[in-house]
């Protein structure tokens, strides 16, 4: 969970929430949050965006264990 709040906004009327479900969305989401005037909460769901890499991770772990 990443929270970016410009000026430590205590009485914010709007908070942007971004749910990351794909690895290719990570960089843009963080860049948008950093340059936004609106406080932003980024929720990462690594199980979803790591699913594509699951086979590669299993293979690499097997190579390390050998």
CSV table of N, CA and C in Angstrom, one decimal:
chain,number,residue,atom,x,y,z
A,1,UNK,N,0.9,-1.2,0.0
A,1,UNK,CA,0.0,0.0,0.0
A,1,UNK,C,0.9,1.2,0.0
A,2,UNK,N,0.6,2.1,-0.9
A,2,UNK,CA,1.4,3.3,-1.0
A,2,UNK,C,0.4,4.5,-0.9
A,3,UNK,N,0.7,5.5,-0.1
A,3,UNK,CA,-0.1,6.6,0.0
A,3,UNK,C,0.7,7.9,-0.3
A,4,UNK,N,0.3,8.7,-1.2
A,4,UNK,CA,1.0,9.9,-1.5
A,4,UNK,C,0.0,11.0,-1.3
A,5,UNK,N,0.3,12.0,-0.4
A,5,UNK,CA,-0.5,13.1,-0.2
A,5,UNK,C,0.2,14.4,-0.2
A,6,UNK,N,-0.1,15.2,-1.2
A,6,UNK,CA,0.6,16.5,-1.3
A,6,UNK,C,0.2,17.4,-0.1
A,7,UNK,N,1.1,18.0,0.5
A,7,UNK,CA,0.9,18.9,1.6
A,7,UNK,C,0.2,18.2,2.9
A,8,UNK,N,0.3,16.9,3.0
A,8,UNK,CA,-0.3,16.2,4.1
A,8,UNK,C,-1.7,16.6,4.3
A,9,UNK,N,-2.5,16.6,3.3
A,9,UNK,CA,-3.9,17.0,3.3
A,9,UNK,C,-4.7,16.2,4.4
A,10,UNK,N,-5.2,17.0,5.4
A,10,UNK,CA,-5.9,16.4,6.5
A,10,UNK,C,-7.4,16.4,6.2
A,11,UNK,N,-7.9,17.4,5.5
A,11,UNK,CA,-9.3,17.5,5.3
A,11,UNK,C,-9.6,17.3,3.8
A,12,UNK,N,-9.0,16.3,3.2
A,12,UNK,CA,-9.2,16.1,1.8
A,12,UNK,C,-10.6,15.7,1.4
A,13,UNK,N,-11.1,16.3,0.4
A,13,UNK,CA,-12.5,16.0,-0.1
A,13,UNK,C,-12.5,14.9,-1.1
A,14,UNK,N,-11.3,14.6,-1.7
A,14,UNK,CA,-11.2,13.6,-2.7
A,14,UNK,C,-9.9,12.9,-2.5
A,15,UNK,N,-9.9,11.6,-2.6
A,15,UNK,CA,-8.7,10.7,-2.6
A,15,UNK,C,-8.8,9.7,-3.7
A,16,UNK,N,-7.8,9.7,-4.5
A,16,UNK,CA,-7.8,8.8,-5.7
A,16,UNK,C,-7.3,7.4,-5.2
A,17,UNK,N,-7.9,6.4,-5.6
A,17,UNK,CA,-7.5,5.0,-5.3
A,17,UNK,C,-7.2,4.3,-6.6
A,18,UNK,N,-6.0,3.7,-6.7
A,18,UNK,CA,-5.6,3.0,-7.9
A,18,UNK,C,-5.3,1.5,-7.5
A,19,UNK,N,-6.0,0.6,-8.1
A,19,UNK,CA,-5.7,-0.8,-7.8
A,19,UNK,C,-4.8,-1.4,-8.9
A,20,UNK,N,-3.6,-1.8,-8.6
A,20,UNK,CA,-2.7,-2.4,-9.6
A,20,UNK,C,-2.9,-3.9,-9.7
A,21,UNK,N,-3.4,-4.3,-10.9
A,21,UNK,CA,-3.6,-5.7,-11.2
A,21,UNK,C,-2.7,-6.2,-12.3
A,22,UNK,N,-1.9,-5.3,-13.0
A,22,UNK,CA,-1.0,-5.7,-14.0
A,22,UNK,C,0.3,-5.0,-13.8
A,23,UNK,N,1.4,-5.8,-14.0
A,23,UNK,CA,2.7,-5.3,-13.8
A,23,UNK,C,3.0,-4.1,-14.7
A,24,UNK,N,2.5,-4.0,-15.9
A,24,UNK,CA,2.8,-2.9,-16.8
A,24,UNK,C,2.2,-1.6,-16.3
A,25,UNK,N,1.3,-1.6,-15.3
A,25,UNK,CA,0.6,-0.4,-14.9
A,25,UNK,C,1.4,0.2,-13.7
A,26,UNK,N,2.4,-0.4,-13.1
A,26,UNK,CA,3.0,0.0,-11.9
A,26,UNK,C,3.7,1.4,-12.0
A,27,UNK,N,4.6,1.5,-13.0
A,27,UNK,CA,5.3,2.8,-13.1
A,27,UNK,C,4.4,4.0,-13.3
A,28,UNK,N,3.5,3.8,-14.3
A,28,UNK,CA,2.6,5.0,-14.5
A,28,UNK,C,1.7,5.4,-13.3
A,29,UNK,N,1.3,4.4,-12.6
A,29,UNK,CA,0.5,4.7,-11.4
A,29,UNK,C,1.3,5.4,-10.4
A,30,UNK,N,2.5,5.0,-10.1
A,30,UNK,CA,3.3,5.8,-9.1
A,30,UNK,C,3.7,7.1,-9.7
A,31,UNK,N,4.0,7.2,-10.9
A,31,UNK,CA,4.3,8.6,-11.5
A,31,UNK,C,3.1,9.5,-11.4
A,32,UNK,N,2.0,9.0,-11.8
A,32,UNK,CA,0.8,9.8,-11.7
A,32,UNK,C,0.5,10.3,-10.2
A,33,UNK,N,0.7,9.4,-9.3
A,33,UNK,CA,0.5,9.7,-7.9
A,33,UNK,C,1.5,10.8,-7.4
A,34,UNK,N,2.7,10.7,-7.8
A,34,UNK,CA,3.7,11.7,-7.4
A,34,UNK,C,3.5,13.1,-7.9
A,35,UNK,N,2.9,13.2,-9.1
A,35,UNK,CA,2.7,14.5,-9.7
A,35,UNK,C,1.3,15.0,-9.6
A,36,UNK,N,0.4,14.2,-9.0
A,36,UNK,CA,-1.0,14.6,-8.8
A,36,UNK,C,-1.2,15.6,-7.7
A,37,UNK,N,-2.1,16.5,-7.9
A,37,UNK,CA,-2.5,17.4,-6.8
A,37,UNK,C,-3.5,16.7,-5.8
A,38,UNK,N,-4.0,15.6,-6.2
A,38,UNK,CA,-5.0,14.8,-5.4
A,38,UNK,C,-4.2,13.7,-4.6
A,39,UNK,N,-4.5,13.6,-3.3
A,39,UNK,CA,-3.9,12.5,-2.6
A,39,UNK,C,-4.3,11.1,-3.3
A,40,UNK,N,-3.3,10.2,-3.3
A,40,UNK,CA,-3.5,8.9,-4.0
A,40,UNK,C,-3.2,7.8,-3.2
A,41,UNK,N,-4.0,6.7,-3.2
A,41,UNK,CA,-3.7,5.5,-2.5
A,41,UNK,C,-3.5,4.4,-3.6
A,42,UNK,N,-2.4,3.8,-3.6
A,42,UNK,CA,-2.1,2.7,-4.6
A,42,UNK,C,-2.1,1.4,-3.9
A,43,UNK,N,-3.0,0.5,-4.4
A,43,UNK,CA,-3.1,-0.8,-3.8
A,43,UNK,C,-2.5,-1.8,-4.8
A,44,UNK,N,-1.5,-2.5,-4.4
A,44,UNK,CA,-0.8,-3.5,-5.3
A,44,UNK,C,-1.4,-4.9,-5.0
A,45,UNK,N,-1.7,-5.6,-6.0
A,45,UNK,CA,-2.2,-7.0,-5.9
A,45,UNK,C,-1.1,-7.8,-6.7
A,46,UNK,N,0.0,-8.1,-6.0
A,46,UNK,CA,1.1,-8.8,-6.7
A,46,UNK,C,0.8,-10.2,-7.1
A,47,UNK,N,-0.2,-10.8,-6.4
A,47,UNK,CA,-0.6,-12.2,-6.9
A,47,UNK,C,-1.2,-12.2,-8.3
A,48,UNK,N,-1.8,-11.1,-8.6
A,48,UNK,CA,-2.4,-11.0,-10.0
A,48,UNK,C,-1.4,-10.7,-11.0
A,49,UNK,N,-0.5,-9.7,-10.8
A,49,UNK,CA,0.4,-9.4,-11.8
A,49,UNK,C,1.7,-10.2,-11.8
A,50,UNK,N,1.8,-11.1,-10.8
A,50,UNK,CA,3.0,-12.0,-10.8
A,50,UNK,C,2.5,-13.4,-11.4
A,51,UNK,N,1.3,-13.6,-11.6
A,51,UNK,CA,0.8,-14.8,-12.2
A,51,UNK,C,1.4,-15.2,-13.5
A,52,UNK,N,1.7,-14.2,-14.3
A,52,UNK,CA,2.3,-14.5,-15.6
A,52,UNK,C,3.8,-14.9,-15.4
A,53,UNK,N,4.4,-14.6,-14.3
A,53,UNK,CA,5.8,-15.0,-14.1
A,53,UNK,C,5.9,-16.2,-13.2
A,54,UNK,N,4.8,-16.8,-12.8
A,54,UNK,CA,4.8,-17.9,-11.9
A,54,UNK,C,5.7,-19.1,-12.4
A,55,UNK,N,5.5,-19.5,-13.6
A,55,UNK,CA,6.3,-20.6,-14.2
A,55,UNK,C,7.8,-20.3,-14.2
A,56,UNK,N,8.2,-19.1,-14.6
A,56,UNK,CA,9.6,-18.7,-14.6
A,56,UNK,C,10.2,-18.7,-13.2
A,57,UNK,N,9.4,-18.2,-12.2
A,57,UNK,CA,9.9,-18.2,-10.8
A,57,UNK,C,10.1,-19.6,-10.3
A,58,UNK,N,9.2,-20.5,-10.6
A,58,UNK,CA,9.3,-21.9,-10.2
A,58,UNK,C,10.6,-22.5,-10.8
A,59,UNK,N,10.8,-22.3,-12.1
A,59,UNK,CA,12.0,-22.9,-12.8
A,59,UNK,C,13.3,-22.3,-12.2
A,60,UNK,N,13.3,-21.0,-11.9
A,60,UNK,CA,14.5,-20.4,-11.4
A,60,UNK,C,14.8,-20.9,-10.0
A,61,UNK,N,13.8,-21.1,-9.2
A,61,UNK,CA,14.0,-21.6,-7.8
A,61,UNK,C,14.5,-23.1,-7.9
A,62,UNK,N,14.0,-23.9,-8.8
A,62,UNK,CA,14.5,-25.2,-8.9
A,62,UNK,C,16.0,-25.2,-9.3
A,63,UNK,N,16.4,-24.3,-10.2
A,63,UNK,CA,17.8,-24.2,-10.6
A,63,UNK,C,18.7,-23.8,-9.4
A,64,UNK,N,18.2,-22.9,-8.6
A,64,UNK,CA,19.0,-22.5,-7.4
A,64,UNK,C,19.2,-23.6,-6.4
A,65,UNK,N,18.1,-24.4,-6.2
A,65,UNK,CA,18.2,-25.4,-5.2
A,65,UNK,C,19.2,-26.5,-5.6
A,66,UNK,N,19.3,-26.8,-6.9
A,66,UNK,CA,20.2,-27.9,-7.4
A,66,UNK,C,21.6,-27.6,-7.1
